[in-house]
CSV table of C-alpha atoms in Angstrom, one decimal:
chain,number,residue,atom,x,y,z
A,1,MET,CA,39.7,4.5,15.4
A,2,VAL,CA,40.2,6.8,12.4
A,3,LEU,CA,38.5,10.2,12.5
A,4,GLU,CA,37.2,10.9,9.0
A,5,ALA,CA,34.9,13.0,7.0
A,6,THR,CA,33.5,11.0,4.0
A,7,MET,CA,31.6,12.0,0.9
A,8,ILE,CA,29.8,9.2,-1.0
A,9,CYS,CA,29.1,9.7,-4.7
A,10,ILE,CA,26.0,8.0,-5.9
A,11,ASP,CA,25.6,6.8,-9.5
A,12,ASN,CA,21.9,7.5,-10.5
A,13,SER,CA,22.3,7.4,-14.2
A,14,GLU,CA,20.0,5.6,-16.7
A,15,TRP,CA,22.2,2.5,-16.4
A,16,MET,CA,20.9,2.0,-12.8
A,17,ARG,CA,17.6,0.6,-14.1
A,18,ASN,CA,19.3,-2.7,-15.1
A,19,GLY,CA,18.4,-5.8,-13.1
A,20,ASP,CA,21.7,-7.7,-13.2
A,21,TYR,CA,22.0,-6.9,-9.4
A,22,ALA,CA,18.9,-7.9,-7.5
A,23,PRO,CA,16.5,-6.2,-7.5
A,24,THR,CA,18.0,-3.4,-9.6
A,25,ARG,CA,21.4,-1.8,-9.7
A,26,PHE,CA,20.2,1.3,-8.0
A,27,GLN,CA,18.5,-0.5,-5.1
A,28,ALA,CA,21.6,-2.8,-4.6
A,29,GLN,CA,23.7,0.4,-4.6
A,30,ALA,CA,21.4,2.1,-2.1
A,31,ASP,CA,21.6,-0.9,0.3
A,32,ALA,CA,25.4,-0.9,0.1
A,33,ILE,CA,25.5,2.9,0.8
A,34,ASN,CA,23.3,2.5,3.9
A,35,LEU,CA,25.6,-0.1,5.2
A,36,VAL,CA,28.7,2.1,4.5
A,37,CYS,CA,27.1,5.1,6.3
A,38,GLY,CA,26.3,3.0,9.3
A,39,CYS,CA,29.8,1.7,9.5
A,40,LYS,CA,31.4,5.1,9.2
A,41,THR,CA,29.2,6.8,11.8
A,42,GLN,CA,29.5,4.0,14.4
A,43,SER,CA,33.2,3.5,14.0
A,44,ASN,CA,33.8,6.9,15.6
A,45,PRO,CA,31.2,9.3,17.2
A,46,GLU,CA,32.8,12.3,15.5
A,47,ASN,CA,32.8,10.9,12.0
A,48,THR,CA,30.7,12.6,9.4
A,49,VAL,CA,29.2,11.4,6.1
A,50,GLY,CA,27.8,13.4,3.2
A,51,LEU,CA,26.0,12.3,-0.1
A,52,LEU,CA,25.8,13.6,-3.6
A,53,THR,CA,24.5,12.3,-7.0
A,54,MET,CA,26.4,12.2,-10.3
A,55,GLY,CA,23.6,11.5,-12.8
A,56,ALA,CA,20.1,12.6,-13.8
A,57,LYS,CA,20.2,16.4,-14.1
A,58,GLY,CA,23.8,16.8,-13.0
A,59,VAL,CA,25.9,16.7,-9.8
A,60,ARG,CA,23.7,17.6,-6.8
A,61,VAL,CA,24.7,17.6,-3.1
A,62,LEU,CA,22.0,15.8,-1.1
A,63,VAL,CA,23.6,16.4,2.4
A,64,THR,CA,26.8,17.9,3.6
A,65,PRO,CA,29.0,15.9,6.0
A,66,THR,CA,27.0,15.2,9.1
A,67,SER,CA,26.9,12.6,11.9
A,68,ASP,CA,23.0,12.4,11.8
A,69,LEU,CA,22.5,8.9,10.3
A,70,GLY,CA,18.7,9.4,10.0
A,71,LYS,CA,19.2,12.5,7.9
A,72,ILE,CA,21.7,10.7,5.7
A,73,LEU,CA,19.4,7.7,5.1
A,74,ALA,CA,16.4,10.0,4.5
A,75,CYS,CA,18.2,11.5,1.5
A,76,MET,CA,18.2,8.2,-0.3
A,77,HIS,CA,14.5,8.0,-0.8
A,78,GLY,CA,12.9,9.4,-3.9
A,79,LEU,CA,16.1,9.9,-6.0
A,80,GLU,CA,15.6,10.6,-9.7
A,81,ILE,CA,17.2,8.1,-12.1
A,82,GLY,CA,18.3,9.2,-15.6
A,83,GLY,CA,20.9,10.9,-17.7
A,84,GLU,CA,24.6,10.0,-17.9
A,85,LEU,CA,27.3,9.6,-15.2
A,86,ASN,CA,29.6,12.7,-14.7
A,87,LEU,CA,32.4,11.2,-12.7
A,88,VAL,CA,34.9,14.0,-12.9
A,89,SER,CA,32.4,16.7,-11.7
A,90,GLY,CA,31.2,14.5,-8.9
A,91,ILE,CA,34.7,14.0,-7.5
A,92,GLN,CA,35.5,17.7,-7.8
A,93,VAL,CA,32.3,18.7,-5.9
A,94,ALA,CA,32.9,16.1,-3.3
A,95,GLN,CA,36.5,17.4,-2.7
A,96,LEU,CA,35.1,21.0,-2.4
A,97,ALA,CA,32.5,19.8,0.2
A,98,LEU,CA,35.2,18.1,2.3
A,99,LYS,CA,37.3,21.2,2.1
A,100,HIS,CA,34.6,23.1,4.0
A,101,ARG,CA,34.2,20.5,6.7
A,102,GLN,CA,33.7,21.9,10.2
A,103,ASN,CA,36.3,19.7,12.0
A,104,LYS,CA,39.6,20.2,10.2
A,105,ASN,CA,41.2,17.4,12.2
A,106,GLN,CA,39.1,14.8,10.2
A,107,GLN,CA,40.8,13.0,7.4
A,108,GLN,CA,39.2,13.3,4.0
A,109,ARG,CA,37.8,10.4,2.0
A,110,ILE,CA,35.6,10.0,-1.1
A,111,ILE,CA,33.8,6.8,-1.9
A,112,VAL,CA,32.5,6.5,-5.5
A,113,PHE,CA,30.0,4.0,-6.8
A,114,VAL,CA,30.4,3.5,-10.5
A,115,GLY,CA,27.9,1.3,-12.4
A,116,SER,CA,27.9,3.0,-15.8
A,117,PRO,CA,30.3,3.4,-18.7
A,118,ILE,CA,32.9,6.2,-18.3
A,119,LYS,CA,33.2,8.8,-21.1
A,120,HIS,CA,36.2,10.6,-19.7
A,121,GLU,CA,39.8,10.1,-20.9
A,122,LYS,CA,42.3,8.2,-18.8
A,123,LYS,CA,44.6,11.2,-18.7
A,124,LEU,CA,41.9,13.4,-17.2
A,125,LEU,CA,41.2,10.9,-14.5
A,126,GLU,CA,44.9,10.7,-13.7
A,127,ALA,CA,45.0,14.5,-13.3
A,128,ILE,CA,42.0,14.4,-11.0
A,129,GLY,CA,43.7,11.7,-9.0
A,130,LYS,CA,46.9,13.7,-8.5
A,131,THR,CA,44.9,16.7,-7.3
A,132,LEU,CA,43.2,14.5,-4.7
A,133,LYS,CA,46.6,13.2,-3.6
A,134,LYS,CA,48.0,16.7,-3.3
A,135,ASN,CA,45.1,17.7,-1.0
A,136,SER,CA,45.4,14.5,1.1
A,137,VAL,CA,42.1,13.1,0.0
A,138,ALA,CA,41.7,9.3,0.0
A,139,LEU,CA,39.6,7.7,-2.7
A,140,ASP,CA,37.7,4.3,-2.7
A,141,VAL,CA,36.0,3.2,-5.9
A,142,VAL,CA,33.3,0.5,-6.1
A,143,ASP,CA,33.2,-0.8,-9.7
A,144,PHE,CA,30.1,-2.8,-10.6
A,145,GLY,CA,27.9,-3.2,-13.6
A,146,GLU,CA,29.4,-2.5,-17.1
A,147,SER,CA,33.0,-3.5,-17.5
A,148,ASP,CA,33.6,-2.8,-21.3
A,149,ASP,CA,35.2,0.2,-23.0
A,150,GLY,CA,38.2,0.1,-20.7
A,151,LYS,CA,36.2,1.1,-17.6
A,152,SER,CA,38.2,-1.0,-15.2
A,153,GLU,CA,41.5,0.3,-16.6
A,154,LYS,CA,40.4,4.0,-16.3
A,155,LEU,CA,39.3,3.5,-12.7
A,156,GLY,CA,42.5,1.6,-11.8
A,157,ALA,CA,44.6,4.5,-13.2
A,158,LEU,CA,42.5,7.0,-11.1
A,159,VAL,CA,43.0,5.1,-7.9
A,160,ALA,CA,46.7,4.6,-8.6
A,161,ALA,CA,47.2,8.3,-9.0
A,162,VAL,CA,45.4,9.0,-5.7
A,163,ASN,CA,46.9,6.2,-3.6
A,164,LYS,CA,49.3,7.3,-0.9
A,165,ASN,CA,50.6,4.6,1.5
A,166,GLY,CA,47.7,2.3,0.6
A,167,ASN,CA,45.0,4.7,1.7
A,168,SER,CA,42.9,4.3,-1.5
A,169,HIS,CA,41.2,1.2,-2.9
A,170,ILE,CA,39.3,-0.1,-5.9
A,171,VAL,CA,36.8,-3.0,-5.6
A,172,ASN,CA,35.4,-4.8,-8.6
A,173,ILE,CA,32.1,-6.7,-7.9
A,174,PRO,CA,30.7,-8.6,-10.9
A,175,PRO,CA,27.0,-9.6,-11.0
A,176,GLY,CA,26.1,-12.7,-9.1
A,177,PRO,CA,23.8,-14.2,-6.5
A,178,ALA,CA,25.3,-12.4,-3.6
A,179,ALA,CA,24.1,-8.9,-2.8
A,180,LEU,CA,26.3,-5.9,-3.5
A,181,SER,CA,26.4,-4.9,0.2
A,182,ASP,CA,27.4,-8.4,1.3
A,183,ALA,CA,30.3,-8.5,-1.2
A,184,LEU,CA,31.6,-5.2,0.2
A,185,LEU,CA,31.7,-6.4,3.9
A,186,SER,CA,35.1,-8.2,3.4
A,187,THR,CA,36.7,-5.4,1.4
A,188,PRO,CA,39.1,-2.7,2.7
A,189,ILE,CA,36.2,-0.2,2.4
A,190,PHE,CA,34.8,-1.8,5.5
A,191,THR,CA,37.8,-3.3,7.2
A,192,GLY,CA,40.0,-0.2,6.9
A,193,ASP,CA,43.7,0.3,6.1
A,194,GLY,CA,45.0,-2.9,7.6
A,195,ASP,CA,44.2,-2.0,11.2
A,196,GLY,CA,41.4,-4.5,11.5
A,197,GLY,CA,38.6,-2.0,10.9
A,198,SER,CA,35.8,-1.0,13.2
A,199,GLY,CA,33.9,-3.4,15.4
A,200,PHE,CA,30.8,-2.8,13.4
A,201,ALA,CA,32.5,-3.7,10.1
A,202,ALA,CA,34.0,-6.8,11.7
A,203,ALA,CA,30.7,-7.9,13.2
A,204,ALA,CA,28.9,-7.3,10.0
A,205,ALA,CA,31.5,-9.2,8.0
A,206,ALA,CA,31.4,-12.2,10.4
A,207,ALA,CA,27.6,-12.2,10.5
A,208,ALA,CA,27.5,-12.3,6.7
A,209,ALA,CA,30.0,-15.2,6.7
A,210,GLY,CA,27.8,-17.0,9.2
A,211,GLY,CA,30.6,-17.0,11.9
A,212,LEU,CA,28.5,-15.5,14.7
A,213,SER,CA,25.7,-18.0,14.8
A,214,GLY,CA,26.9,-19.1,18.3
A,215,PHE,CA,26.9,-15.6,19.8
A,216,GLU,CA,23.9,-14.0,21.5
A,217,PHE,CA,22.2,-11.5,19.2
A,218,GLY,CA,24.8,-12.3,16.5
A,219,VAL,CA,27.4,-10.1,18.1
A,220,ASP,CA,30.8,-11.2,19.4
A,221,PRO,CA,31.3,-9.5,22.9
A,222,ASN,CA,35.0,-9.6,22.4
A,223,LEU,CA,34.9,-7.5,19.3
A,224,ASP,CA,32.3,-5.0,20.5
A,225,PRO,CA,31.4,-5.4,24.2
A,226,GLU,CA,29.4,-2.1,24.3
A,227,LEU,CA,27.1,-3.2,21.4
A,228,ALA,CA,26.6,-6.6,23.0
A,229,LEU,CA,25.7,-5.1,26.4
A,230,ALA,CA,23.3,-2.5,24.8
A,231,LEU,CA,21.6,-5.3,22.8
A,232,ARG,CA,21.2,-7.4,26.0
A,233,VAL,CA,19.8,-4.6,28.0
A,234,SER,CA,17.4,-3.7,25.2
A,235,MET,CA,16.2,-7.3,25.0
A,236,GLU,CA,15.7,-7.5,28.7
A,237,GLU,CA,13.7,-4.3,28.8
A,238,GLU,CA,11.6,-5.4,25.9
A,239,ARG,CA,10.9,-8.8,27.6
A,240,ALA,CA,9.9,-7.0,30.8
A,241,ARG,CA,7.6,-4.7,28.9
A,242,GLN,CA,5.9,-7.6,27.1
A,243,GLU,CA,5.5,-9.5,30.4
A,244,ALA,CA,3.9,-6.4,32.1
A,245,ALA,CA,1.6,-5.9,29.1
A,246,ALA,CA,0.5,-9.5,29.1
A,247,LYS,CA,-0.1,-9.5,32.9
A,248,LYS,CA,-2.1,-6.3,32.6
A,249,ALA,CA,-4.2,-7.8,29.7
A,250,ALA,CA,-4.9,-10.9,31.8
A,251,GLU,CA,-6.0,-8.8,34.8
A,252,ASP,CA,-8.3,-6.7,32.6
A,253,ALA,CA,-9.8,-9.8,31.1
A,254,ALA,CA,-10.4,-11.3,34.5
A,255,LYS,CA,-12.0,-8.1,35.7
A,256,GLN,CA,-14.2,-7.9,32.6
A,257,GLU,CA,-15.3,-11.5,33.0
A,258,LYS,CA,-16.1,-11.0,36.7
A,259,ALA,CA,-18.1,-7.9,35.9
A,260,ASN,CA,-20.0,-9.7,33.2
A,261,GLY,CA,-20.8,-12.6,35.6
A,262,GLU,CA,-22.1,-10.2,38.2
A,263,ASP,CA,-24.2,-8.4,35.7
A,264,LEU,CA,-25.7,-11.7,34.5
A,265,GLU,CA,-26.4,-12.8,38.0
A,266,ASN,CA,-28.1,-9.5,38.9
A,267,GLY,CA,-30.1,-9.7,35.7
A,268,VAL,CA,-31.3,-13.2,36.6
A,269,MET,CA,-32.1,-12.5,40.3
A,270,MET,CA,-33.7,-9.1,39.9
A,271,VAL,CA,-37.4,-9.2,39.7
A,272,GLU,CA,-39.2,-6.2,38.2
A,273,PRO,CA,-41.7,-4.8,40.6
A,274,VAL,CA,-45.3,-5.1,39.6
A,275,ASN,CA,-47.3,-2.0,39.1
A,276,THR,CA,-50.4,-2.8,41.1
A,277,SER,CA,-52.1,0.4,39.9
A,278,MET,CA,-52.4,-1.1,36.5
A,279,MET,CA,-54.0,-4.3,37.7
A,280,VAL,CA,-57.6,-4.8,36.7
A,281,GLU,CA,-59.9,-6.2,39.3
A,282,PRO,CA,-61.9,-9.2,38.2
A,283,VAL,CA,-65.4,-8.3,37.0
A,284,ASN,CA,-68.3,-10.0,38.7
A,285,THR,CA,-70.3,-11.2,35.8
A,286,SER,CA,-73.1,-12.6,38.0
A,287,THR,CA,-76.3,-10.5,38.0
A,288,PRO,CA,-77.0,-9.1,41.5
A,289,SER,CA,-80.3,-9.9,43.0
A,290,LYS,CA,-83.0,-7.3,43.5
A,291,ASP,CA,-82.5,-7.3,47.3
A,292,ASP,CA,-78.8,-6.6,46.8
A,293,ARG,CA,-79.5,-3.7,44.5
A,294,ARG,CA,-82.0,-2.3,47.0
A,295,HIS,CA,-79.4,-2.6,49.7
A,296,ASP,CA,-77.0,-0.5,47.7
A,297,LEU,CA,-79.3,2.5,48.0
A,298,THR,CA,-78.8,3.5,51.6
A,299,ASP,CA,-81.0,5.8,53.5
A,300,ASP,CA,-78.4,8.5,53.4
A,301,GLU,CA,-78.2,8.5,49.7
A,302,THR,CA,-81.9,8.7,49.4
A,303,ALA,CA,-82.0,11.6,51.8
A,304,LEU,CA,-79.3,13.4,49.8
A,305,LEU,CA,-81.1,12.9,46.6
A,306,GLN,CA,-84.3,14.2,48.0
A,307,GLN,CA,-82.4,17.2,49.5
A,308,ALA,CA,-81.0,18.0,46.1
A,309,LEU,CA,-84.4,17.9,44.4
A,310,ALA,CA,-85.8,20.1,47.0
A,311,MET,CA,-83.1,22.7,46.7
A,312,SER,CA,-83.6,22.8,42.9
A,313,MET,CA,-87.1,24.0,43.5
A,314,ASP,CA,-86.0,26.8,45.8
A,315,ASP,CA,-85.9,30.1,43.8
A,316,ALA,CA,-84.5,32.1,46.7
A,317,ARG,CA,-81.1,30.6,46.5
A,318,PRO,CA,-78.7,31.4,43.6
A,319,ASP,CA,-77.4,28.8,41.2
A,320,SER,CA,-73.9,29.0,42.7
A,321,GLU,CA,-75.1,27.9,46.1
A,322,ALA,CA,-77.1,25.1,44.5
A,323,VAL,CA,-74.0,23.8,42.7
A,324,ALA,CA,-71.9,24.1,45.9
A,325,ASP,CA,-74.5,22.0,47.7
A,326,THR,CA,-74.4,19.4,45.0
A,327,ASN,CA,-70.6,19.1,45.3
A,328,MET,CA,-71.2,17.8,48.8
A,329,VAL,CA,-72.7,14.6,47.3
A,330,ASP,CA,-70.2,11.8,46.9
A,331,ALA,CA,-69.1,10.8,43.3
A,332,THR,CA,-71.6,7.9,42.8
A,333,ALA,CA,-73.9,7.0,40.0
A,334,ASP,CA,-77.0,7.8,42.0
A,335,GLN,CA,-75.7,11.3,43.0
A,336,ASP,CA,-74.9,12.0,39.3
A,337,LEU,CA,-78.5,11.1,38.5
A,338,ALA,CA,-79.7,13.5,41.2
A,339,PHE,CA,-77.6,16.3,39.9
A,340,ALA,CA,-78.8,15.7,36.3
A,341,LEU,CA,-82.4,15.8,37.4
A,342,GLN,CA,-81.8,19.0,39.3
A,343,MET,CA,-80.2,20.8,36.3
A,344,SER,CA,-82.9,19.5,33.9
A,345,VAL,CA,-85.7,20.8,36.2
A,346,GLN,CA,-84.0,24.2,36.4
A,347,GLU,CA,-83.6,24.4,32.6
A,348,ASN,CA,-87.2,23.5,31.9
A,349,THR,CA,-89.0,25.7,34.5
A,350,ASN,CA,-89.1,29.5,34.0
A,351,ASP,CA,-91.2,30.4,37.1
A,352,THR,CA,-90.6,29.4,40.7
A,353,PRO,CA,-91.6,25.7,40.9
A,354,ASP,CA,-93.8,24.3,43.7
A,355,GLN,CA,-94.6,20.8,44.9
A,356,SER,CA,-97.3,20.3,42.4
A,357,GLU,CA,-94.9,21.0,39.5
A,358,MET,CA,-92.4,18.6,41.0
A,359,SER,CA,-95.1,16.0,41.0
A,360,LYS,CA,-95.9,16.7,37.4
A,361,VAL,CA,-92.3,16.3,36.4
A,362,LEU,CA,-92.1,12.9,38.1
A,363,GLU,CA,-95.4,11.8,36.7
A,364,ASP,CA,-94.1,12.5,33.1
A,365,GLN,CA,-92.4,9.2,32.5
A,366,SER,CA,-91.3,10.1,28.9
A,367,PHE,CA,-89.6,13.2,30.1
A,368,VAL,CA,-87.8,11.4,32.9
A,369,SER,CA,-86.7,8.6,30.5
A,370,SER,CA,-85.3,11.2,28.0
A,371,ILE,CA,-83.2,12.7,30.8
A,372,LEU,CA,-81.9,9.4,32.0
A,373,ASN,CA,-81.0,8.4,28.4
A,374,SER,CA,-78.9,11.6,28.0
A,375,LEU,CA,-76.8,10.8,31.0
A,376,PRO,CA,-73.6,8.9,30.3
A,377,GLY,CA,-73.3,5.6,32.0
A,378,VAL,CA,-76.9,5.6,33.3
A,379,ASP,CA,-79.3,2.8,32.2
A,380,PRO,CA,-83.0,3.8,32.6
A,381,ASN,CA,-83.9,0.1,32.6
A,382,ASP,CA,-81.7,-0.6,35.6
A,383,PRO,CA,-83.9,-2.0,38.4
A,384,SER,CA,-82.2,0.2,41.0
A,385,VAL,CA,-83.1,3.4,39.0
A,386,LYS,CA,-86.6,2.2,38.6
A,387,ASP,CA,-87.0,1.5,42.3
A,388,LEU,CA,-85.6,5.0,43.1
A,389,LEU,CA,-88.2,6.6,40.8
A,390,ALA,CA,-91.0,4.5,42.2
A,391,SER,CA,-90.1,5.5,45.7
A,392,LEU,CA,-90.0,9.2,44.8
A,393,GLN,CA,-93.4,8.9,43.1
A,394,ASN,CA,-94.9,7.1,46.1
A,395,GLN,CA,-93.6,9.9,48.4
A,396,THR,CA,-95.1,12.5,46.1
A,397,GLU,CA,-98.4,10.8,46.0
A,398,GLN,CA,-98.4,10.3,49.8
A,399,LYS,CA,-97.7,14.0,50.3
A,400,LYS,CA,-100.4,15.0,47.9
A,401,THR,CA,-102.9,12.8,49.8
A,402,GLU,CA,-101.8,14.4,53.1
A,403,ASP,CA,-102.2,17.9,51.6
A,404,LYS,CA,-105.6,17.0,50.3
A,405,SER,CA,-106.7,15.7,53.7
A,406,GLU,CA,-105.4,18.9,55.4
A,407,LYS,CA,-107.5,21.0,53.0
A,408,GLU,CA,-110.6,19.0,53.6
A,409,GLY,CA,-110.1,19.3,57.4
A,410,GLU,CA,-109.8,23.0,57.2
A,411,LYS,CA,-113.1,23.2,55.4
């Protein structure tokens, strides 16, 4: 394999906007340059490639000779198109860049893409060619696009002046249905100086001709066994990765489906507990009988009510003790009534009450009714309330009769 340092001169003049090469001259040229860079860097690991432009605002070096193919291809994006082609300056700058290559054992080669008319004289081009030959620099010229004004003749004279033992070539590619890069695959620029060229160039040329349709991955193992093995290993790794990803996706889907099924089953079987504290007991709409209402007033409740009324008449005890005693009564409607009667009697009596005053209070039906009406939840017309007041009045009258009998006996 040949050890070379190559500078590729790009034609980015205004003529590159023409569409006689699909899609444009410049895009067709860019595809061909990418293919040439790949061929040069893969034919030998120590080969280097550099790029420069010859149009627009003048000759400009995009990248000096390097083996980093990514860096080389990145320089092709966003190039400016315009101006005229400066072929002589481009070749001179390329020769200077090769002269400063790091590995002096590399052979020097310049590849020039020319798709524009040439303004230079034939003698000047021949002088440039002789200088290249003197410095052992090989030259390959890709002639495409315009062919008038003696362009082909000038380029032929240039290559003839540089050629030494067949190391320089010129390729004329007219417009046609075939891509510019495909047309270059079978030329000496790819196949080399009669030594069969690199495996990459041979494989690319055979693939373009359709001769590798029977080989796996489109690569002949006899020409490049390392590339064929690398492609096979890469394909097997990719297949294993896809199988593992598909298996994992199937397992995740099964787990998700199982989890959804369990959640659905739990949602169907689970019964929400009933809050019994919020349940309302059925209301008995039937009117209780008089005997039942009388039975509700037990003897203990009547005794407590009488005790509360008696304590309310005792002026010797403070109000706090009276309230404390009333707290001993259970929270029932009849006990609330007793407490209300007690407080009302205290508010309406300024002096110490006696039994006669208590009797007067009970005898005043209008006063008792007003008190009962002011109490929340107490119905004065309730038969149980009326029975209670009647029993209290009977006890008061009975006691008054006893007191009156005692007084008459004393007399």
